[in-house]
Amino acid sequence: MAAWALRGRPGVQMLDAGHTAAGLTSVGLEHLRAGAPPVSLKLRGPAVEFITRDAARLTPVVSASFPAVVSLAKGGLGNAWGGGVYRFRDGELGGLPDLTPHYDAVSRHIGVCGANDDLGAEFGLEPELLPPLRIGRNARAMLENYKRARPAGVTLGHARLAVRSGEYTYRANEFTSAGDPARYCPASTLDSLPGLTYSPGWVARRFRETEAGVEVEAVGLQGGCETFRARRLILAAGTLNTARIVLRSFDDFATRLPLLDNPITALPLVRWSGVGRGDDAPESGMAQLNIVLAAERFGRKFQGSLYGTRGAPPIEFAHRLPFSLTTNLRVLRALLPAVTLAMVFHPAAPGAQYLRLRPDGALEADYPWRADDALTLELVRVFRSLGFWAHAGMAHHAGPGQGIHYAGTLPMTERPGRYQLHRDGRLEGTRAVYVCDGSCFSHLPAKNLTFTIMANAHRIASGLR
Amino acid sequence: MNEAEAMAGAFARRGAPVGELCAAYERALVALEIPNDPVVDRLVAGGADLNAAEMVLRRRDPENGLTRRARVMLTLLEAGQDLPGRGAGWAALLAAPFAGAWHWIAGSAALWRHGCRG
């Protein structure tokens, strides 16, 4: 989004590894490799494997507690984002200034669908909201039950998504298939920017400030190393890789940078009257509803997305049931139409978690976290009050790393110190190095941060003269 | 019958393009560096019920060689979501424990018969 904000300006060059789906020959089953770390459903399958291609080899992250996902693709992890468009409200922005005009600009550019319903107070009002995607029978029932029951501390409504809903194709296996062009992907912006020199095939390693500006040393995907020169540098390599570049630029193998992520609790919800029954019209494979649990009632504010089960093939769940695989698949075909999947994000709390660069170039991460059993029981109670059966034993806690909401490594503060950012995005201690990805956040509520990253990147790049 | 054909026979539904599937399966095993497994070799050579044997082996070790192979085969099949309808759906749910019990007996017997008692 920084490149979009700089469109039309002369002399803007973007270095990127820039992997795309074109020419992919992989079988696309890497998640089945022995010892493969747990990976989001959105990153499985041949059509999406380019997103993480080469990342483990060229930009490794070593950790026992933080299975990190890094992308070297054109458009980065934005190729697999859930499309959630949520404005951070007052008190959620941490050190970031007001982003309203930048949210508005980005919203008009990407196209946002949804409804100005009860969640408007949580997500903010979009200037040009497209109609929401079609939701399934289960989501409709939950919404109706919510309007009747209004459980204390619970707000439910249509999902806000970066989807041009009128052009969206309803299909099964949304997340393991190639991206729908109606769903916004940052790569599409890069394809249509006047004045931008887009240079794929390079992985930036380090920068060095000179009298004339900044030099960037980059390694070619085909081998070799080259130095690029510019007056100013904007780092937007993704939270983890930006931290890697910054630490390597100062040959700092000791400092532990802070790290934030939203751990997830996934809870299957069953509406028994839905067994074996499909909808007359296909439903969206993306998030259909969002739910917000208020801090006053639940201790902290939690946000969840509710999905139907068309987004992923049943085989992804078959080995988790107790019977033979063919029986499990039969059970799943009967059961899945009755199932809604709640993915509840936990707010990130500051703590002992850190990121450090090792001399061998790998990032070392540690992120201790324990699931809150009391919250799981609360979730079960909330969804039962909305007419859906759930059991705490069926909850799956995907800890830090699997949320892929990485942030907070170079936080923006009023009085920045080393490895912190000024309000204009400039890295303290440098004259011309700016950072505009998730690194900037000093605070991470239980909310998808991609839209706020985009708005903040737009703000920082727009401010460069 | 080689391993790929045996796996397709056990896990693919009728009408699946078996030749294409077997070729993709063999390519995937190489790409994912899934090593030969003597238990799978014995079961395939003996013509065992792989579906039932997989269930028993998965209870012993969720990452056993046969389960890993079966997941590869089923992922390649991209098992679809054709809906059974309400009545058949409930029938499938109610029948599952009985099918499971039968597969448990058949799988245990197959493993015992082929010397894979673990």
Coordinates of C-alpha atoms in Angstrom, one line a residue:
Chain A
M1 CA 0.0 0.0 0.0
A2 CA 3.0 2.3 0.4
A3 CA 3.8 1.8 -3.3
W4 CA 0.2 2.7 -4.1
A5 CA 0.5 5.9 -2.1
L6 CA 3.7 6.7 -4.0
R7 CA 2.1 6.0 -7.4
G8 CA 3.1 8.4 -10.2
R9 CA 6.1 9.7 -8.3
P10 CA 9.4 9.3 -10.3
G11 CA 12.2 7.1 -9.2
V12 CA 10.3 4.6 -7.0
Q13 CA 11.8 1.1 -7.1
M14 CA 10.5 -1.9 -5.2
L15 CA 12.8 -4.9 -4.5
D16 CA 10.9 -8.1 -3.9
A17 CA 11.6 -11.9 -4.0
G18 CA 8.3 -11.8 -5.9
H19 CA 7.3 -15.5 -6.1
T20 CA 4.1 -16.0 -8.0
A21 CA 1.9 -19.1 -8.8
A22 CA 3.2 -19.0 -12.4
G23 CA 5.3 -22.0 -13.4
L24 CA 4.8 -23.8 -10.2
T25 CA 5.7 -27.5 -10.4
S26 CA 5.4 -28.6 -6.8
V27 CA 2.9 -31.3 -5.8
G28 CA 1.7 -28.9 -3.2
L29 CA 1.5 -31.2 -0.2
E30 CA 4.3 -29.8 1.9
H31 CA 2.1 -29.9 5.0
L32 CA 2.3 -33.7 4.8
R33 CA 6.0 -33.8 4.9
A34 CA 7.5 -35.4 8.0
G35 CA 8.2 -32.9 10.7
A36 CA 6.4 -30.1 8.8
P37 CA 5.2 -27.5 11.3
P38 CA 1.4 -26.9 11.7
V39 CA 0.2 -24.6 9.0
S40 CA -3.0 -22.7 8.4
L41 CA -5.5 -24.3 6.1
K42 CA -5.1 -21.2 3.9
L43 CA -1.6 -22.2 3.1
R44 CA -2.2 -25.8 2.0
G45 CA -2.6 -27.1 -1.5
P46 CA -0.8 -26.7 -4.8
A47 CA -2.5 -23.4 -5.7
V48 CA -1.2 -21.5 -2.7
E49 CA 2.2 -23.1 -2.1
F50 CA 4.0 -20.4 -3.9
I51 CA 3.2 -18.1 -0.9
T52 CA 5.7 -19.8 1.4
R53 CA 8.1 -21.1 -1.3
D54 CA 11.8 -20.7 -0.4
A55 CA 11.0 -19.0 2.8
A56 CA 12.4 -21.7 5.1
R57 CA 15.6 -21.9 3.1
L58 CA 16.2 -18.2 2.6
T59 CA 14.6 -16.6 5.6
P60 CA 14.5 -19.3 8.3
V61 CA 12.9 -18.8 11.7
V62 CA 14.0 -21.2 14.5
S63 CA 11.6 -21.8 17.4
A64 CA 10.0 -24.5 19.5
S65 CA 7.1 -22.3 20.5
F66 CA 6.4 -20.1 17.5
P67 CA 5.8 -21.9 14.2
A68 CA 6.3 -18.8 12.0
V69 CA 5.1 -18.4 8.5
V70 CA 7.1 -16.2 6.2
S71 CA 6.4 -15.3 2.6
L72 CA 8.6 -14.3 -0.3
A73 CA 5.7 -14.1 -2.7
K74 CA 4.6 -11.0 -4.6
G75 CA 2.0 -9.6 -2.3
G76 CA 3.3 -11.7 0.6
L77 CA 1.0 -13.3 3.1
G78 CA -1.7 -11.0 1.6
N79 CA -2.2 -13.8 -0.9
A80 CA -3.7 -15.9 1.8
W81 CA -5.3 -13.4 4.1
G82 CA -8.9 -13.9 5.2
G83 CA -9.8 -10.6 3.8
G84 CA -11.0 -9.2 7.2
V85 CA -11.3 -5.4 7.2
Y86 CA -11.4 -4.0 10.7
R87 CA -10.5 -0.5 11.7
F88 CA -8.7 -0.2 15.0
R89 CA -10.7 1.9 17.4
D90 CA -9.6 4.5 19.9
G91 CA -7.4 2.7 22.5
E92 CA -6.5 0.0 20.0
L93 CA -4.0 2.0 17.9
G94 CA -1.2 2.0 20.5
G95 CA 1.4 4.5 19.3
L96 CA -0.2 5.0 15.9
P97 CA -1.9 8.3 15.1
D98 CA -5.4 8.7 13.8
L99 CA -5.7 6.7 10.5
T100 CA -9.3 7.6 9.5
P101 CA -8.4 9.3 6.1
H102 CA -6.0 6.5 5.3
Y103 CA -8.5 3.8 6.2
D104 CA -11.0 5.6 3.9
A105 CA -8.5 5.8 1.0
V106 CA -7.6 2.2 1.3
S107 CA -11.2 1.1 1.7
R108 CA -12.1 2.8 -1.6
H109 CA -9.1 1.3 -3.4
I110 CA -9.6 -2.4 -2.3
G111 CA -13.5 -2.5 -2.1
V112 CA -15.1 -3.6 1.1
C113 CA -18.3 -5.6 1.6
G114 CA -20.3 -6.1 4.7
A115 CA -23.1 -4.5 6.6
N116 CA -23.3 -1.5 9.0
D117 CA -24.9 -3.6 11.7
D118 CA -24.2 -4.0 15.4
L119 CA -20.5 -4.5 14.7
G120 CA -20.3 -1.0 13.1
A121 CA -19.3 0.3 16.5
E122 CA -16.5 -2.2 16.7
F123 CA -15.2 -2.0 13.1
G124 CA -16.0 1.6 12.2
L125 CA -18.1 2.8 9.3
E126 CA -16.8 2.3 5.8
P127 CA -17.5 5.0 3.3
E128 CA -18.7 2.8 0.4
L129 CA -19.8 -0.6 1.8
L130 CA -20.7 -3.2 -0.8
P131 CA -23.4 -5.7 0.0
P132 CA -22.3 -8.7 2.2
L133 CA -21.4 -12.0 0.7
R134 CA -24.2 -14.7 0.8
I135 CA -24.1 -16.5 4.1
G136 CA -25.2 -20.1 4.8
R137 CA -28.1 -21.5 6.6
N138 CA -26.2 -22.0 9.8
A139 CA -24.9 -18.4 9.8
R140 CA -28.4 -17.1 9.1
A141 CA -29.8 -19.1 12.0
M142 CA -27.1 -17.8 14.4
L143 CA -27.8 -14.3 13.4
E144 CA -31.5 -14.7 14.0
N145 CA -30.9 -16.4 17.3
Y146 CA -28.6 -13.5 18.3
K147 CA -31.2 -10.9 17.5
R148 CA -33.7 -12.8 19.7
A149 CA -31.3 -13.7 22.6
R150 CA -28.8 -10.8 22.7
P151 CA -26.4 -12.5 25.1
A152 CA -24.7 -10.1 27.5
G153 CA -21.3 -8.9 26.2
V154 CA -21.7 -10.4 22.8
T155 CA -21.9 -8.6 19.5
L156 CA -22.5 -10.5 16.3
G157 CA -22.9 -9.4 12.6
H158 CA -21.8 -9.8 9.0
A159 CA -18.1 -10.1 8.3
R160 CA -16.4 -7.1 6.8
L161 CA -14.3 -8.4 3.9
A162 CA -12.1 -7.0 1.2
V163 CA -14.2 -8.6 -1.5
R164 CA -16.0 -7.0 -4.4
S165 CA -19.1 -9.0 -3.6
G166 CA -20.9 -8.6 -6.9
E167 CA -18.0 -10.2 -8.8
Y168 CA -17.3 -13.0 -6.2
T169 CA -17.5 -16.6 -7.4
Y170 CA -19.1 -18.9 -4.8
R171 CA -17.1 -22.2 -4.8
A172 CA -15.9 -25.0 -2.5
N173 CA -12.4 -25.2 -1.1
E174 CA -12.0 -21.4 -1.2
F175 CA -8.8 -21.4 0.8
T176 CA -6.9 -24.2 -1.0
S177 CA -7.7 -22.9 -4.5
A178 CA -6.2 -20.0 -6.4
G179 CA -7.4 -16.7 -5.1
D180 CA -10.7 -15.3 -6.4
P181 CA -9.9 -12.0 -8.3
A182 CA -12.8 -10.4 -6.5
R183 CA -10.9 -10.9 -3.2
Y184 CA -8.3 -8.1 -2.8
C185 CA -4.7 -9.2 -3.0
P186 CA -1.8 -6.7 -2.8
A187 CA -0.2 -8.2 -5.8
S188 CA -3.0 -6.8 -8.0
T189 CA -2.1 -3.3 -6.9
L190 CA 1.5 -3.8 -7.9
D191 CA 0.4 -4.8 -11.3
S192 CA -1.2 -1.5 -12.0
L193 CA 1.1 1.2 -10.6
P194 CA 2.3 3.9 -12.9
G195 CA 5.9 5.0 -12.3
L196 CA 6.9 2.0 -10.1
T197 CA 10.0 0.0 -11.1
Y198 CA 9.1 -3.4 -9.7
S199 CA 12.3 -5.6 -9.4
P200 CA 11.5 -9.2 -8.5
G201 CA 14.1 -11.9 -7.7
W202 CA 15.8 -10.1 -4.8
V203 CA 15.8 -10.8 -1.1
A204 CA 17.1 -7.7 0.8
R205 CA 19.7 -8.5 3.4
R206 CA 20.8 -5.3 5.0
F207 CA 21.0 -1.5 4.5
R208 CA 23.7 1.0 5.2
E209 CA 23.2 4.8 5.3
T210 CA 25.6 6.9 3.3
E211 CA 26.0 10.6 2.6
A212 CA 23.8 10.3 -0.4
G213 CA 21.1 8.2 1.1
V214 CA 20.8 4.5 1.7
E215 CA 22.4 1.4 0.1
V216 CA 20.6 -1.9 0.2
E217 CA 22.4 -5.2 -0.2
A218 CA 20.2 -7.8 -1.8
V219 CA 20.8 -11.5 -2.7
G220 CA 19.4 -12.8 -6.0
L221 CA 17.1 -15.8 -6.0
Q222 CA 19.3 -17.0 -8.9
G223 CA 22.5 -16.3 -6.9
G224 CA 24.7 -13.3 -6.8
C225 CA 24.5 -10.2 -4.7
E226 CA 23.8 -6.6 -5.7
T227 CA 23.8 -3.2 -4.1
F228 CA 20.9 -0.8 -4.8
R229 CA 21.0 2.9 -3.9
A230 CA 18.2 5.3 -3.0
R231 CA 17.6 8.5 -1.2
R232 CA 15.2 6.9 1.2
L233 CA 14.3 3.3 2.1
I234 CA 10.9 2.0 3.1
L235 CA 11.0 -1.4 4.7
A236 CA 7.9 -3.5 4.3
A237 CA 9.2 -7.0 4.1
G238 CA 6.7 -8.3 6.7
T239 CA 7.2 -8.1 10.4
L240 CA 9.7 -10.9 10.8
N241 CA 11.8 -10.2 7.7
T242 CA 11.9 -6.5 8.4
A243 CA 13.3 -7.3 11.9
R244 CA 15.8 -9.6 10.3
I245 CA 17.0 -6.8 7.9
V246 CA 17.2 -4.2 10.6
L247 CA 19.1 -6.4 13.1
R248 CA 21.5 -7.6 10.3
S249 CA 22.1 -4.1 9.2
F250 CA 23.5 -3.4 12.7
D251 CA 25.2 -6.8 13.0
D252 CA 23.2 -7.2 16.2
F253 CA 23.0 -10.8 17.3
A254 CA 22.2 -10.0 20.9
T255 CA 19.1 -7.8 21.1
R256 CA 15.8 -9.4 21.7
L257 CA 13.0 -7.5 19.9
P258 CA 9.5 -7.7 21.3
L259 CA 7.0 -9.8 19.4
L260 CA 3.2 -9.9 19.2
D261 CA 0.7 -12.3 17.6
N262 CA -2.9 -13.3 18.1
P263 CA -3.2 -16.9 19.3
I264 CA -6.3 -18.6 18.1
T265 CA -8.9 -20.9 19.6
A266 CA -10.8 -22.8 17.0
L267 CA -14.1 -24.3 18.1
P268 CA -16.4 -26.4 15.9
L269 CA -20.1 -25.6 16.4
V270 CA -22.9 -28.0 15.5
R271 CA -26.5 -27.1 14.5
W272 CA -28.0 -30.6 14.5
S273 CA -30.8 -29.8 12.2
G274 CA -28.2 -29.2 9.5
V275 CA -26.9 -32.7 9.3
G276 CA -26.7 -33.9 5.7
R277 CA -28.4 -30.8 4.3
G278 CA -26.8 -28.3 2.0
D279 CA -28.0 -24.8 1.2
D280 CA -30.1 -24.1 -1.9
A281 CA -27.5 -21.6 -3.0
P282 CA -23.8 -22.0 -2.3
E283 CA -22.5 -20.0 0.6
S284 CA -19.3 -18.0 0.9
G285 CA -16.1 -19.9 1.8
M286 CA -14.8 -16.9 3.6
A287 CA -15.7 -15.6 7.1
Q288 CA -19.5 -15.2 7.2
L289 CA -20.0 -13.6 10.5
N290 CA -17.8 -11.9 13.1
I291 CA -18.4 -12.0 16.9
V292 CA -16.9 -9.7 19.5
L293 CA -16.8 -10.6 23.2
A294 CA -16.7 -7.5 25.4
A295 CA -13.9 -6.9 27.9
E296 CA -16.4 -5.9 30.6
R297 CA -17.9 -9.4 30.5
F298 CA -15.0 -11.6 29.4
G299 CA -12.0 -10.0 31.0
R300 CA -10.4 -9.0 27.8
K301 CA -11.9 -8.2 24.4
F302 CA -11.9 -11.2 22.0
Q303 CA -12.9 -11.2 18.3
G304 CA -13.9 -14.3 16.3
S305 CA -14.7 -15.1 12.7
L306 CA -17.3 -17.7 11.9
Y307 CA -16.8 -19.9 8.8
G308 CA -18.9 -22.4 7.0
T309 CA -17.1 -25.6 6.1
R310 CA -16.9 -25.2 2.4
G311 CA -13.5 -23.4 2.6
A312 CA -11.5 -26.5 3.1
P313 CA -11.7 -30.1 1.9
P314 CA -13.0 -32.7 4.4
I315 CA -9.7 -34.7 4.2
E316 CA -8.1 -32.0 6.2
F317 CA -10.2 -33.2 9.2
A318 CA -10.6 -36.9 8.4
H319 CA -7.6 -38.2 10.3
R320 CA -8.8 -36.4 13.5
L321 CA -11.9 -38.6 13.8
P322 CA -11.7 -42.0 15.5
F323 CA -12.9 -44.3 12.7
S324 CA -11.4 -45.5 9.4
L325 CA -10.6 -42.8 6.9
T326 CA -13.3 -43.8 4.5
T327 CA -15.9 -43.9 7.4
N328 CA -14.6 -40.6 8.7
L329 CA -15.1 -39.0 5.3
R330 CA -18.7 -40.4 5.2
V331 CA -19.3 -38.9 8.6
L332 CA -17.8 -35.6 7.6
R333 CA -19.9 -35.4 4.5
A334 CA -23.0 -35.8 6.7
L335 CA -21.8 -33.7 9.5
L336 CA -20.0 -30.8 7.9
P337 CA -23.1 -29.1 6.5
A338 CA -24.2 -28.8 10.2
V339 CA -20.9 -27.4 11.3
T340 CA -19.7 -23.8 11.7
L341 CA -16.1 -23.1 12.7
A342 CA -15.4 -20.3 15.2
M343 CA -11.9 -18.9 15.0
V344 CA -11.5 -16.7 18.0
F345 CA -8.5 -14.4 18.2
H346 CA -6.8 -13.7 21.6
P347 CA -5.4 -10.2 22.2
A348 CA -1.6 -10.2 22.3
A349 CA -0.2 -9.4 25.7
P350 CA 3.3 -8.0 26.2
G351 CA 5.5 -10.5 27.9
A352 CA 8.6 -12.6 27.6
Q353 CA 8.2 -13.3 23.9
Y354 CA 11.1 -12.2 21.7
L355 CA 12.8 -12.3 18.3
R356 CA 16.6 -12.4 18.0
L357 CA 18.9 -12.7 15.0
R358 CA 21.4 -15.5 15.1
P359 CA 24.8 -15.2 13.5
D360 CA 23.8 -17.9 11.0
G361 CA 21.1 -15.5 9.7
A362 CA 18.2 -17.4 11.2
L363 CA 15.7 -15.6 13.4
E364 CA 15.2 -17.2 16.8
A365 CA 11.8 -16.7 18.4
D366 CA 10.2 -17.7 21.6
Y367 CA 6.6 -17.1 22.6
P368 CA 5.4 -18.8 25.7
W369 CA 1.6 -19.0 25.9
R370 CA -1.0 -21.1 27.6
A371 CA -4.6 -21.6 26.5
D372 CA -7.3 -20.2 28.9
D373 CA -9.6 -23.1 29.7
A374 CA -12.1 -20.7 31.3
L375 CA -12.5 -18.8 28.0
T376 CA -13.2 -22.0 26.2
L377 CA -16.0 -22.8 28.6
E378 CA -17.3 -19.3 28.1
L379 CA -17.3 -19.7 24.3
V380 CA -19.2 -23.0 24.6
R381 CA -21.8 -21.2 26.7
V382 CA -22.1 -18.3 24.4
F383 CA -22.5 -20.4 21.3
R384 CA -25.0 -22.7 23.0
S385 CA -27.0 -19.6 23.8
L386 CA -27.0 -18.9 20.1
G387 CA -28.4 -22.3 19.3
F388 CA -25.2 -24.2 18.5
W389 CA -23.9 -27.2 20.3
A390 CA -20.2 -27.2 21.2
H391 CA -18.0 -29.0 23.6
A392 CA -14.8 -27.6 25.3
G393 CA -13.0 -30.9 24.4
M394 CA -13.4 -30.1 20.7
A395 CA -11.6 -26.8 21.0
H396 CA -8.2 -26.6 19.2
H397 CA -5.8 -24.0 20.5
A398 CA -3.5 -22.8 17.8
G399 CA -0.9 -20.9 19.8
P400 CA 1.3 -18.0 18.8
G401 CA 2.8 -18.2 15.3
Q402 CA -0.2 -19.8 13.8
G403 CA -2.3 -16.7 14.0
I404 CA 0.0 -15.0 11.4
H405 CA -0.8 -11.6 12.9
Y406 CA 2.9 -10.8 13.5
A407 CA 3.6 -7.4 14.9
G408 CA 5.3 -5.2 17.4
T409 CA 9.0 -5.8 16.7
L410 CA 9.9 -2.1 16.0
P411 CA 7.1 -0.3 17.8
M412 CA 6.1 3.3 17.1
T413 CA 6.3 5.4 20.3
E414 CA 6.2 9.0 21.4
R415 CA 9.9 9.1 22.4
P416 CA 11.5 6.3 20.4
G417 CA 14.6 4.5 21.6
R418 CA 16.8 2.0 19.7
Y419 CA 14.8 -0.2 17.4
Q420 CA 11.7 1.9 17.7
L421 CA 9.9 4.2 15.2
H422 CA 9.1 7.9 15.1
R423 CA 5.4 8.7 14.2
D424 CA 6.4 9.3 10.6
G425 CA 7.7 5.7 10.4
R426 CA 11.4 6.6 10.6
L427 CA 13.6 4.2 12.4
E428 CA 15.3 5.9 15.3
G429 CA 19.0 6.4 14.7
T430 CA 18.6 6.6 11.0
R431 CA 18.0 9.6 8.7
A432 CA 16.2 7.9 5.8
V433 CA 15.0 4.4 6.8
Y434 CA 11.3 4.0 7.3
V435 CA 9.2 1.0 8.3
C436 CA 5.6 0.5 7.4
D437 CA 4.5 -3.1 8.0
G438 CA 3.2 -4.8 11.2
S439 CA 6.5 -4.0 12.9
C440 CA 5.1 -0.6 13.8
F441 CA 2.4 -1.8 16.2
S442 CA 3.0 -1.3 19.9
H443 CA -0.3 -3.0 20.8
L444 CA -2.2 -5.8 19.1
P445 CA -5.9 -6.2 19.9
A446 CA -7.8 -9.4 19.0
K447 CA -8.4 -8.2 15.5
N448 CA -7.0 -8.8 12.1
L449 CA -4.4 -6.1 11.6
T450 CA -3.9 -6.2 7.8
F451 CA -6.3 -3.3 7.0
T452 CA -4.5 -1.2 9.6
I453 CA -1.1 -2.1 8.2
M454 CA -2.4 -1.0 4.8
A455 CA -3.7 2.3 6.2
N456 CA -0.6 3.0 8.2
A457 CA 1.6 2.2 5.2
H458 CA -0.5 4.6 3.1
R459 CA 0.0 7.3 5.9
I460 CA 3.7 6.8 6.1
A461 CA 4.4 6.8 2.4
S462 CA 2.0 9.7 1.8
G463 CA 4.0 11.7 4.3
L464 CA 7.3 11.4 2.5
R465 CA 8.3 14.5 0.6
Chain B
M1 CA -0.9 -54.9 -7.5
N2 CA 1.7 -52.3 -6.6
E3 CA 1.4 -49.9 -3.6
A4 CA -0.2 -47.0 -5.5
E5 CA -2.9 -49.2 -7.0
A6 CA -3.6 -50.8 -3.7
M7 CA -3.9 -47.4 -2.0
A8 CA -6.2 -46.2 -4.8
G9 CA -8.3 -49.4 -4.4
A10 CA -8.6 -48.8 -0.7
F11 CA -9.3 -45.1 -0.6
A12 CA -10.4 -43.8 -3.9
R13 CA -14.1 -43.8 -4.7
R14 CA -15.5 -45.7 -7.7
G15 CA -15.0 -43.8 -10.9
A16 CA -11.8 -42.0 -9.8
P17 CA -9.1 -41.8 -12.5
V18 CA -6.9 -44.5 -11.1
G19 CA -4.0 -44.3 -13.6
E20 CA -3.6 -40.6 -13.2
L21 CA -4.0 -40.8 -9.4
C22 CA -1.3 -43.5 -9.1
A23 CA 1.2 -41.5 -11.1
A24 CA 0.5 -38.4 -8.9
Y25 CA 0.8 -40.5 -5.8
E26 CA 4.2 -41.9 -6.7
R27 CA 5.4 -38.4 -7.6
A28 CA 4.2 -37.1 -4.3
L29 CA 5.9 -39.8 -2.2
V30 CA 9.2 -38.9 -3.9
A31 CA 8.7 -35.1 -3.6
L32 CA 7.8 -35.4 0.1
E33 CA 10.7 -37.9 0.7
I34 CA 8.3 -40.4 2.4
P35 CA 10.5 -43.5 2.9
N36 CA 9.5 -47.1 2.2
D37 CA 7.7 -48.7 5.1
P38 CA 8.1 -52.4 5.7
V39 CA 4.6 -52.6 7.4
V40 CA 3.0 -51.0 4.3
D41 CA 5.0 -53.3 2.0
R42 CA 3.8 -56.4 3.9
L43 CA 0.2 -55.3 4.0
V44 CA 0.1 -54.5 0.2
A45 CA 1.9 -57.7 -0.7
G46 CA -0.6 -59.7 1.4
G47 CA -3.6 -57.9 -0.1
A48 CA -4.8 -56.7 3.4
D49 CA -7.7 -54.4 4.0
L50 CA -5.6 -51.1 4.0
N51 CA -8.5 -49.0 5.2
A52 CA -9.1 -51.1 8.3
A53 CA -5.4 -51.6 9.0
E54 CA -4.8 -47.8 8.8
M55 CA -7.4 -47.2 11.5
V56 CA -5.7 -49.6 13.9
L57 CA -2.2 -48.2 13.1
R58 CA -3.4 -44.6 13.5
R59 CA -4.5 -45.5 17.1
R60 CA -1.0 -46.8 17.8
D61 CA 0.9 -44.0 16.1
P62 CA -0.9 -41.0 14.3
E63 CA 2.2 -40.5 12.1
N64 CA 2.6 -44.1 10.9
G65 CA 3.6 -44.8 7.4
L66 CA 0.2 -46.0 6.2
T67 CA -1.7 -43.0 7.6
R68 CA 0.8 -40.6 5.9
R69 CA 0.4 -42.4 2.6
A70 CA -3.4 -42.5 2.9
R71 CA -3.5 -38.7 3.6
V72 CA -1.4 -38.1 0.5
M73 CA -3.8 -40.3 -1.6
L74 CA -6.9 -38.7 -0.2
T75 CA -5.5 -35.2 -0.6
L76 CA -4.7 -35.9 -4.2
L77 CA -8.3 -37.1 -4.6
E78 CA -9.5 -33.8 -3.0
A79 CA -12.4 -35.7 -1.5
G80 CA -15.4 -33.7 -2.3
Q81 CA -18.4 -32.5 -0.3
D82 CA -21.3 -34.1 -2.1
L83 CA -24.0 -34.0 0.4
P84 CA -25.8 -37.2 1.4
G85 CA -29.2 -35.6 2.3
R86 CA -30.7 -35.5 5.8
G87 CA -31.8 -39.1 6.1
A88 CA -28.7 -40.6 4.7
G89 CA -26.6 -38.1 6.7
W90 CA -28.0 -39.3 10.0
A91 CA -27.7 -42.9 8.8
A92 CA -24.0 -42.3 8.1
L93 CA -23.5 -40.8 11.6
L94 CA -25.4 -43.7 13.3
A95 CA -23.6 -46.4 11.3
A96 CA -20.1 -45.0 11.9
P97 CA -19.5 -46.7 15.3
F98 CA -20.5 -50.1 13.9
A99 CA -18.3 -49.5 10.8
G100 CA -15.6 -48.5 13.2
A101 CA -15.9 -51.6 15.3
W102 CA -15.9 -53.8 12.2
H103 CA -12.8 -52.0 10.8
W104 CA -11.1 -52.4 14.1
I105 CA -11.6 -56.1 14.1
A106 CA -10.7 -56.5 10.4
G107 CA -7.7 -54.2 10.7
S108 CA -6.3 -55.9 13.9
A109 CA -6.8 -59.3 12.1
A110 CA -5.0 -58.0 9.0
L111 CA -2.0 -56.7 11.0
W112 CA -1.8 -60.0 13.0
R113 CA -2.0 -62.1 9.9
H114 CA 0.7 -60.1 8.2
G115 CA 3.1 -60.1 11.2
C116 CA 2.6 -56.4 12.1
R117 CA 1.6 -56.8 15.7
G118 CA 3.5 -53.7 16.9

